[in-house]
């Protein structure tokens, strides 16, 4: 490989060769308690590369590449590279190295929980720092820019900008601001150290294929959850023509599994909080007619699930599986807390049109409806929300008991501060009832997840060896978690057996 003027890369957790969204998401939460050779060879193998860079790249980097080319930058000056190959593409003529990360300091909710439970340092954090400590950066001294979904962490802890010699940080969407920032850097002009991107509907389609076939259908949310970094970012929906173009770019380059990115896929095309079921169905039907094997979604909400029938959801599932009319689809539906006072304080906008007292019942009904339609609901319960009491925890425990026979996954995570005046929750702060809640979530997960994941990976085309490895990893994880929970109970002097 030869050196390039502009080098784009991301932490290794974002740039592993994954078949599915969930494979990538779960790999990203691990710490270095898992040996490096296992993590990098089995869980997060590298993306294949050619002389002009990686074959598939994270969607955010592909978008930056696209807007740079559309702004007049020379394609021969730009390369997207695997982080482990960065020294091969940096040289005397390299002026800018831009690094994207979803979790640069290991402070995301799931990652923080794993750090607390298992110890060690998250691979997201290790990989990010490893890029920035690469000797080629010290030798050739290009301008270092950082951004990505986890940029809020670096803004909240700006001392890391100095520690890693990061010249510029882009927080939020980069399509509008990055070309201008790069032009100023190349012209040796001053740029504000922290730049906030602006959301825009004028986003061009990707020129090259994305990792896991990620295609955005909507962006933003704006429903006001107190702990969310996009709580005040208004939602926009991208035109169907743009979405289909990006899927075709992926399928024509061998990416036959497509992932539709949105904070709520059932909200696509909606005006306000009223579902436009016809527009969602039209999009899914149009995608299913393309030359792909399957597609999946990320998130939806009870607000929109409550407005559609199980038959409608099953129809969407059948369209998504395209060539495989079996197995499961999945979607993250949130949850967060079941305590009416905490719902009122933290997620009042998320639960509309329901009241805090109706939230648990609406969730249970939506989860059951999803199961009836071959959908697997995934959510999280936040432990340690500001103001949480023992009574608040009891609402969460009652809910888990009420849905024990509905297939799903409920991840217990710790509250993560997203502003300097907040304090993140830790394992050492857990009360006896919170330990019981942590245990109840994992009891529920162990009951349901293995059969789902086997079917999910099989439908996605994951090879048999990888599925066996995942099964072994899941069972090893269960044994270790058993040990952790017993120790927590011992610390609190509780005599509780764990099966």
Coordinates of C-alpha atoms in Angstrom, one line a residue:
X1 CA 0.0 0.0 0.0
X2 CA 1.1 3.6 -0.7
X3 CA 0.7 6.6 1.6
X4 CA -2.3 8.8 1.2
X5 CA -3.1 12.5 1.9
X6 CA -6.3 11.7 3.8
X7 CA -6.6 8.5 5.9
X8 CA -9.9 7.4 7.3
X9 CA -10.2 4.6 9.9
X10 CA -12.1 3.5 13.0
X11 CA -11.5 1.4 16.1
X12 CA -11.3 -2.3 15.5
X13 CA -14.6 -3.1 17.2
X14 CA -16.3 -1.0 14.4
X15 CA -14.2 -2.6 11.7
X16 CA -14.5 -6.3 12.3
X17 CA -15.8 -8.5 9.6
X18 CA -19.3 -9.2 10.9
X19 CA -22.3 -10.9 9.2
X20 CA -25.0 -9.3 11.3
X21 CA -25.7 -6.2 13.4
X22 CA -26.0 -8.2 16.6
X23 CA -22.7 -10.0 16.0
X24 CA -21.0 -6.6 15.8
X25 CA -22.9 -5.1 18.7
X26 CA -22.1 -7.9 21.1
X27 CA -18.5 -8.2 20.1
X28 CA -18.1 -4.4 20.8
X29 CA -18.9 -4.8 24.5
X30 CA -16.1 -7.2 25.5
X31 CA -13.1 -6.3 27.6
X32 CA -9.5 -7.6 27.4
X33 CA -10.4 -10.2 29.9
X34 CA -10.9 -12.1 26.7
X35 CA -7.4 -12.7 25.3
X36 CA -6.5 -10.5 22.3
X37 CA -5.8 -13.4 20.0
X38 CA -9.3 -14.8 20.6
X39 CA -10.9 -11.4 20.2
X40 CA -9.2 -10.4 17.0
X41 CA -9.1 -13.8 15.3
X42 CA -12.5 -15.3 16.2
X43 CA -14.8 -12.5 17.5
X44 CA -13.7 -9.6 15.4
X45 CA -11.7 -10.8 12.3
X46 CA -10.4 -8.1 10.1
X47 CA -12.2 -6.7 7.0
X48 CA -10.7 -7.8 3.7
X49 CA -8.6 -5.1 2.0
X50 CA -7.5 -4.2 -1.5
X51 CA -4.9 -1.7 -2.6
X52 CA -7.5 1.1 -2.5
X53 CA -8.6 0.3 1.1
X54 CA -11.1 -1.9 2.9
X55 CA -13.8 -3.7 0.8
X56 CA -16.5 -2.8 3.3
X57 CA -16.4 0.2 5.7
X58 CA -18.6 1.5 8.6
X59 CA -21.4 3.6 7.2
X60 CA -20.2 6.8 8.8
X61 CA -16.8 6.5 7.1
X62 CA -18.4 5.7 3.8
X63 CA -20.5 8.8 4.1
X64 CA -17.5 11.0 4.9
X65 CA -15.7 9.4 1.9
X66 CA -18.8 10.2 -0.3
X67 CA -19.1 13.8 0.7
X68 CA -15.4 14.4 0.3
X69 CA -15.5 13.1 -3.3
X70 CA -18.6 15.1 -4.0
X71 CA -16.8 18.2 -2.7
X72 CA -14.0 17.9 -5.2
X73 CA -11.4 15.9 -3.2
X74 CA -9.3 13.5 -5.4
X75 CA -10.2 9.8 -4.8
X76 CA -6.5 8.9 -5.1
X77 CA -5.8 11.1 -2.0
X78 CA -8.3 9.3 0.2
X79 CA -8.2 5.8 1.7
X80 CA -10.3 4.0 4.3
X81 CA -8.1 1.5 6.1
X82 CA -8.2 -1.2 8.8
X83 CA -6.8 0.3 12.0
X84 CA -4.1 -2.4 12.1
X85 CA -2.9 -1.3 8.7
X86 CA -2.6 2.4 9.4
X87 CA 1.2 2.5 9.4
X88 CA 1.1 1.2 5.8
X89 CA -0.8 4.1 4.4
X90 CA 0.7 7.0 6.4
X91 CA 3.8 8.8 5.0
X92 CA 5.4 12.2 4.2
X93 CA 2.4 13.3 2.2
X94 CA -0.3 12.4 4.8
X95 CA -2.0 15.5 6.0
X96 CA -5.1 14.2 7.8
X97 CA -5.9 11.1 9.8
X98 CA -9.6 10.9 10.7
X99 CA -10.7 8.3 13.3
X100 CA -14.3 7.3 14.0
X101 CA -15.3 5.5 17.2
X102 CA -18.6 4.4 18.7
X103 CA -17.1 4.1 22.2
X104 CA -13.6 5.7 22.4
X105 CA -13.4 5.8 26.2
X106 CA -15.4 2.6 26.9
X107 CA -18.2 4.6 28.5
X108 CA -21.2 3.3 26.4
X109 CA -23.9 1.6 28.5
X110 CA -23.4 -2.0 27.6
X111 CA -19.6 -1.6 27.6
X112 CA -19.6 0.0 31.0
X113 CA -21.7 -2.8 32.4
X114 CA -19.2 -5.4 31.0
X115 CA -16.3 -3.5 32.5
X116 CA -18.0 -3.4 35.9
X117 CA -18.9 -7.1 35.8
X118 CA -15.8 -8.7 34.2
X119 CA -13.1 -6.1 34.8
X120 CA -10.4 -5.2 32.3
X121 CA -10.5 -2.5 29.6
X122 CA -13.0 -2.5 26.8
X123 CA -11.6 -3.4 23.3
X124 CA -13.3 -0.3 22.0
X125 CA -11.2 1.9 24.2
X126 CA -8.0 -0.2 23.7
X127 CA -8.4 -0.1 19.9
X128 CA -9.0 3.7 19.8
X129 CA -5.9 4.4 21.9
X130 CA -3.8 1.9 19.9
X131 CA -4.5 3.9 16.7
X132 CA -3.6 7.2 18.4
X133 CA -0.4 5.8 19.8
X134 CA 0.8 4.3 16.5
X135 CA 4.4 5.4 15.8
X136 CA 3.6 6.5 12.3
X137 CA 1.4 9.3 13.8
X138 CA 4.4 10.4 15.9
X139 CA 6.8 10.2 13.0
X140 CA 4.8 12.0 10.2
X141 CA 2.6 14.2 12.5
X142 CA -0.6 14.5 10.4
X143 CA -3.5 16.5 11.8
X144 CA -5.7 14.1 13.8
X145 CA -9.5 14.4 13.7
X146 CA -11.9 12.3 15.6
X147 CA -15.6 11.8 15.4
X148 CA -18.3 9.1 15.2
X149 CA -21.2 8.0 17.5
X150 CA -19.0 8.1 20.6
X151 CA -17.6 11.7 20.0
X152 CA -19.7 12.9 23.0
X153 CA -17.4 11.0 25.3
X154 CA -14.4 13.0 24.1
X155 CA -16.3 16.2 24.4
X156 CA -17.3 15.4 27.9
X157 CA -13.7 14.5 28.8
X158 CA -11.7 17.0 26.7
X159 CA -8.4 16.1 28.5
X160 CA -8.2 13.1 26.1
X161 CA -8.0 15.5 23.2
X162 CA -4.7 16.7 24.6
X163 CA -3.6 13.3 25.7
X164 CA -3.9 11.9 22.2
X165 CA -3.0 15.1 20.3
X166 CA -6.4 15.2 18.6
X167 CA -6.6 18.5 16.7
X168 CA -10.3 18.5 15.9
X169 CA -13.4 16.7 17.2
X170 CA -16.6 16.5 15.2
X171 CA -19.7 15.9 17.4
X172 CA -22.8 14.9 15.5
X173 CA -23.3 14.4 11.7
X174 CA -20.2 15.2 9.7
X175 CA -21.5 15.5 6.1
X176 CA -21.8 19.3 6.1
X177 CA -18.8 20.2 8.2
X178 CA -16.1 17.7 7.5
X179 CA -15.3 18.8 3.9
X180 CA -14.9 22.4 5.1
X181 CA -12.8 21.3 8.0
X182 CA -10.5 19.3 5.8
X183 CA -10.1 22.1 3.3
X184 CA -9.1 24.5 6.1
X185 CA -6.6 22.0 7.5
X186 CA -5.0 21.5 4.0
X187 CA -4.8 25.2 3.6
X188 CA -3.1 25.5 7.0
X189 CA -5.9 27.6 8.4
X190 CA -7.3 27.6 11.9
X191 CA -10.3 25.3 12.8
X192 CA -12.2 25.3 16.1
X193 CA -11.1 22.3 18.1
X194 CA -14.7 21.1 18.7
X195 CA -17.2 21.4 15.9
X196 CA -20.8 20.4 16.1
X197 CA -22.3 18.9 12.9
X198 CA -25.8 19.8 11.8
X199 CA -28.5 17.4 10.8
X200 CA -29.6 17.7 7.2
X201 CA -31.9 15.8 4.8
X202 CA -29.6 16.7 1.9
X203 CA -27.3 13.6 2.3
X204 CA -26.0 11.9 -0.8
X205 CA -26.1 8.1 -1.3
X206 CA -23.0 6.1 -0.5
X207 CA -20.6 5.6 -3.4
X208 CA -19.1 2.4 -2.0
X209 CA -20.4 -0.6 0.1
X210 CA -20.8 -0.6 3.9
X211 CA -19.9 -3.0 6.7
X212 CA -22.9 -5.2 7.5
X213 CA -24.7 -3.5 4.6
X214 CA -25.8 -0.6 6.8
X215 CA -28.2 1.8 5.1
X216 CA -29.8 4.7 7.0
X217 CA -33.6 5.1 6.5
X218 CA -34.1 7.7 9.2
X219 CA -31.8 9.7 11.5
X220 CA -32.5 11.4 14.8
X221 CA -35.2 10.9 17.4
X222 CA -36.0 13.9 19.5
X223 CA -38.3 12.2 22.1
X224 CA -36.4 13.6 25.0
X225 CA -35.1 10.7 27.1
X226 CA -32.9 12.3 29.8
X227 CA -29.9 9.9 29.4
X228 CA -29.8 9.8 25.6
X229 CA -27.3 11.8 23.4
X230 CA -29.8 12.4 20.6
X231 CA -32.8 13.3 22.9
X232 CA -33.2 16.7 21.2
X233 CA -32.1 15.8 17.6
X234 CA -35.2 16.0 15.4
X235 CA -36.0 13.0 13.2
X236 CA -35.6 13.1 9.4
X237 CA -36.5 10.3 6.9
X238 CA -34.4 9.7 3.8
X239 CA -36.1 9.2 0.4
X240 CA -36.8 5.7 -0.8
X241 CA -34.8 6.2 -4.0
X242 CA -31.7 7.1 -1.9
X243 CA -32.2 4.0 0.3
X244 CA -32.6 1.7 -2.7
X245 CA -29.5 3.1 -4.4
X246 CA -27.4 2.4 -1.3
X247 CA -28.7 -1.2 -1.1
X248 CA -27.9 -1.7 -4.7
X249 CA -24.3 -0.4 -4.1
X250 CA -24.0 -3.0 -1.4
X251 CA -25.6 -5.9 -3.2
X252 CA -23.6 -5.3 -6.4
X253 CA -20.4 -5.5 -4.3
X254 CA -21.2 -8.8 -2.6
X255 CA -23.0 -7.5 0.5
X256 CA -26.2 -9.5 0.4
X257 CA -27.3 -9.0 4.1
X258 CA -28.6 -5.4 4.5
X259 CA -29.1 -3.6 7.8
X260 CA -31.6 -0.7 8.0
X261 CA -30.4 1.9 10.5
X262 CA -33.0 4.1 12.3
X263 CA -34.0 4.8 15.9
X264 CA -37.5 3.5 15.0
X265 CA -38.1 1.7 11.7
X266 CA -41.9 1.8 12.2
X267 CA -41.6 5.6 12.4
X268 CA -40.3 5.8 8.8
X269 CA -42.3 8.4 6.9
X270 CA -44.5 9.2 9.9
X271 CA -45.9 12.7 10.6
X272 CA -45.6 13.1 14.3
X273 CA -46.3 9.9 16.3
X274 CA -48.9 8.3 14.0
X275 CA -47.5 5.3 12.1
X276 CA -47.6 5.4 8.3
X277 CA -48.0 1.7 7.8
X278 CA -48.4 2.0 4.1
X279 CA -45.1 3.9 3.7
X280 CA -43.2 1.3 5.8
X281 CA -44.8 -1.6 3.9
X282 CA -44.0 0.0 0.5
X283 CA -40.3 0.5 1.5
X284 CA -40.0 -3.1 2.7
X285 CA -41.7 -4.5 -0.4
X286 CA -39.4 -2.4 -2.6
X287 CA -36.3 -3.7 -0.7
X288 CA -37.5 -7.3 -0.9
X289 CA -37.5 -7.1 -4.7
X290 CA -33.8 -6.3 -4.9
X291 CA -31.1 -8.9 -5.3
X292 CA -30.3 -9.6 -1.6
X293 CA -30.7 -12.5 0.8
X294 CA -32.2 -10.7 3.8
X295 CA -32.4 -7.4 5.7
X296 CA -32.8 -6.5 9.3
X297 CA -33.6 -3.4 11.4
X298 CA -32.2 -2.0 14.6
X299 CA -34.9 -0.3 16.7
X300 CA -38.6 0.4 17.1
X301 CA -40.8 1.5 20.0
X302 CA -43.9 0.6 21.8
X303 CA -45.5 3.8 20.5
X304 CA -45.5 2.4 17.0
X305 CA -45.8 -1.3 17.8
X306 CA -49.1 -0.6 19.5
X307 CA -50.5 0.8 16.3
X308 CA -49.9 -2.2 14.1
X309 CA -51.2 -5.8 14.2
X310 CA -49.3 -9.1 14.6
X311 CA -50.3 -9.9 11.0
X312 CA -48.7 -6.7 9.8
X313 CA -45.5 -7.5 11.7
X314 CA -45.4 -11.0 10.4
X315 CA -45.8 -9.7 6.8
X316 CA -42.7 -7.4 7.4
X317 CA -40.8 -10.4 8.8
X318 CA -41.5 -12.5 5.7
X319 CA -40.4 -9.6 3.5
X320 CA -37.2 -9.2 5.5
X321 CA -36.2 -12.8 5.3
X322 CA -36.5 -12.6 1.5
X323 CA -35.0 -16.0 0.5
X324 CA -35.5 -17.7 3.9
X325 CA -39.1 -17.8 5.1
X326 CA -38.2 -18.9 8.6
X327 CA -36.4 -18.0 11.7
X328 CA -36.6 -14.7 13.6
X329 CA -36.5 -11.0 13.0
X330 CA -35.5 -8.8 15.9
X331 CA -35.8 -5.2 17.1
X332 CA -34.6 -3.2 20.1
X333 CA -37.6 -1.7 21.8
X334 CA -36.0 0.2 24.7
X335 CA -37.6 -0.6 28.1
X336 CA -35.2 1.5 30.3
X337 CA -37.4 1.4 33.5
X338 CA -40.8 0.2 34.6
X339 CA -41.1 2.5 37.6
X340 CA -43.8 5.1 37.0
X341 CA -42.0 7.9 38.9
X342 CA -38.7 7.2 36.9
X343 CA -40.7 6.9 33.7
X344 CA -42.2 10.3 34.4
X345 CA -38.7 11.8 35.2
X346 CA -36.6 10.3 32.4
X347 CA -38.6 8.8 29.5
X348 CA -42.0 10.6 29.4
X349 CA -41.6 11.4 25.7
X350 CA -40.6 7.9 24.8
X351 CA -43.8 6.2 26.1
X352 CA -46.4 8.4 24.4
X353 CA -49.4 7.9 24.1
X354 CA -49.2 5.8 27.2
X355 CA -49.1 7.1 30.8
X356 CA -46.3 6.0 33.2
X357 CA -48.7 3.6 34.9
X358 CA -49.6 2.0 31.6
X359 CA -46.0 1.6 30.4
X360 CA -45.4 -2.0 31.8
X361 CA -48.6 -3.3 30.3
X362 CA -48.0 -1.7 26.9
X363 CA -44.5 -3.2 26.8
X364 CA -45.7 -6.7 27.7
X365 CA -48.4 -6.5 25.1
X366 CA -46.0 -5.4 22.4
X367 CA -43.4 -8.1 23.3
X368 CA -46.1 -10.8 23.1
X369 CA -47.3 -9.4 19.7
X370 CA -43.8 -9.5 18.4
X371 CA -43.4 -13.1 19.4
X372 CA -46.6 -14.0 17.7
X373 CA -45.2 -12.5 14.5
X374 CA -41.8 -14.2 14.7
X375 CA -40.0 -11.1 16.2
X376 CA -37.6 -11.3 19.1
X377 CA -37.7 -8.2 21.3
X378 CA -34.5 -6.8 22.7
X379 CA -34.3 -4.1 25.4
X380 CA -32.4 -2.9 28.4
X381 CA -33.2 -2.0 31.9
X382 CA -31.1 0.8 33.4
X383 CA -29.8 0.2 36.9
X384 CA -29.0 3.3 39.0
X385 CA -31.0 6.0 37.2
X386 CA -30.8 9.2 39.2
X387 CA -33.4 9.0 42.0
X388 CA -33.9 5.3 41.9
X389 CA -35.3 3.7 45.1
X390 CA -35.9 0.2 46.2
X391 CA -39.5 0.6 45.2
X392 CA -38.4 1.6 41.7
X393 CA -36.3 -1.6 41.4
X394 CA -39.3 -3.7 42.5
X395 CA -41.3 -2.5 39.5
X396 CA -38.6 -3.8 37.2
X397 CA -38.5 -7.2 39.0
X398 CA -42.2 -7.5 38.7
X399 CA -42.1 -6.8 35.0
X400 CA -39.4 -9.5 34.3
X401 CA -41.5 -12.0 36.2
X402 CA -44.6 -11.0 34.1
X403 CA -42.8 -11.6 30.7
X404 CA -40.8 -14.7 31.7
X405 CA -42.5 -16.8 29.0
X406 CA -42.2 -14.2 26.2
X407 CA -39.0 -14.8 24.3
X408 CA -36.7 -11.9 24.3
X409 CA -33.5 -10.4 25.7
X410 CA -33.3 -7.8 28.5
X411 CA -29.8 -6.4 29.1
X412 CA -29.2 -4.9 32.6
X413 CA -27.0 -1.9 32.1
X414 CA -25.7 0.8 34.4
X415 CA -26.7 4.5 34.2
X416 CA -24.0 6.3 32.2
X417 CA -23.5 10.0 32.7
X418 CA -23.7 12.0 29.5
X419 CA -23.0 15.4 31.0
X420 CA -20.4 16.6 33.5
X421 CA -22.9 17.3 36.3
X422 CA -24.0 13.6 36.4
X423 CA -22.3 10.5 38.0
X424 CA -22.2 7.1 36.3
X425 CA -23.4 4.1 38.3
X426 CA -21.1 1.3 39.3
X427 CA -21.2 -2.3 40.4
X428 CA -19.9 -1.3 43.9
X429 CA -23.0 0.9 44.3
X430 CA -25.5 -1.9 43.8
X431 CA -28.0 -2.6 46.5
X432 CA -29.3 -6.1 47.3
X433 CA -32.4 -5.5 45.3
X434 CA -30.4 -4.2 42.3
X435 CA -28.3 -7.4 42.4
X436 CA -31.5 -9.4 42.3
X437 CA -32.6 -7.3 39.3
X438 CA -29.3 -8.0 37.6
X439 CA -29.7 -11.7 38.2
X440 CA -33.3 -11.7 37.1
X441 CA -32.4 -10.2 33.7
X442 CA -29.8 -12.8 33.1
X443 CA -32.0 -15.6 34.2
X444 CA -34.5 -14.4 31.6
X445 CA -31.8 -14.1 28.9
X446 CA -30.3 -17.5 29.5
X447 CA -33.8 -19.0 29.2
X448 CA -34.4 -17.6 25.7
X449 CA -31.3 -16.4 23.9
X450 CA -29.5 -19.5 22.7
X451 CA -32.2 -20.8 20.4
X452 CA -32.7 -17.4 18.9
X453 CA -29.1 -16.7 18.2
X454 CA -28.6 -20.1 16.6
X455 CA -31.5 -19.5 14.2
X456 CA -30.4 -15.9 13.6
X457 CA -26.8 -16.6 12.8
X458 CA -27.8 -19.6 10.6
X459 CA -30.2 -17.4 8.5
X460 CA -27.5 -14.8 8.1
X461 CA -25.2 -17.3 6.6
X462 CA -22.8 -17.4 9.5
X463 CA -20.5 -20.5 9.1
X464 CA -20.9 -23.5 11.3
X465 CA -17.6 -23.0 13.1
X466 CA -18.5 -19.5 14.1
X467 CA -21.9 -20.7 15.4
X468 CA -20.1 -23.4 17.5
X469 CA -17.7 -20.7 18.8
X470 CA -20.6 -18.5 19.7
X471 CA -22.4 -21.3 21.5
X472 CA -19.2 -22.1 23.5
X473 CA -18.7 -18.4 24.3
X474 CA -22.3 -18.0 25.5
X475 CA -22.0 -20.9 27.9
X476 CA -18.6 -19.7 29.1
X477 CA -20.2 -16.3 29.7
X478 CA -23.0 -17.9 31.6
X479 CA -20.6 -19.7 33.9
X480 CA -18.5 -16.6 34.6
X481 CA -21.6 -14.5 35.3
X482 CA -22.8 -17.2 37.7
X483 CA -19.6 -16.7 39.6
X484 CA -19.9 -12.9 39.6
X485 CA -23.5 -12.9 40.9
X486 CA -22.6 -15.3 43.7
X487 CA -19.8 -13.0 44.7
X488 CA -22.1 -10.0 44.7
X489 CA -24.6 -11.8 46.9
X490 CA -21.8 -12.9 49.2
X491 CA -20.7 -9.2 49.4
X492 CA -24.2 -8.3 50.5
X493 CA -24.3 -11.3 52.8
X494 CA -27.3 -12.8 51.0
X495 CA -27.9 -16.6 51.0
X496 CA -29.3 -16.9 47.4
X497 CA -28.6 -19.9 45.2
X498 CA -28.1 -19.2 41.5
X499 CA -29.0 -21.8 38.8

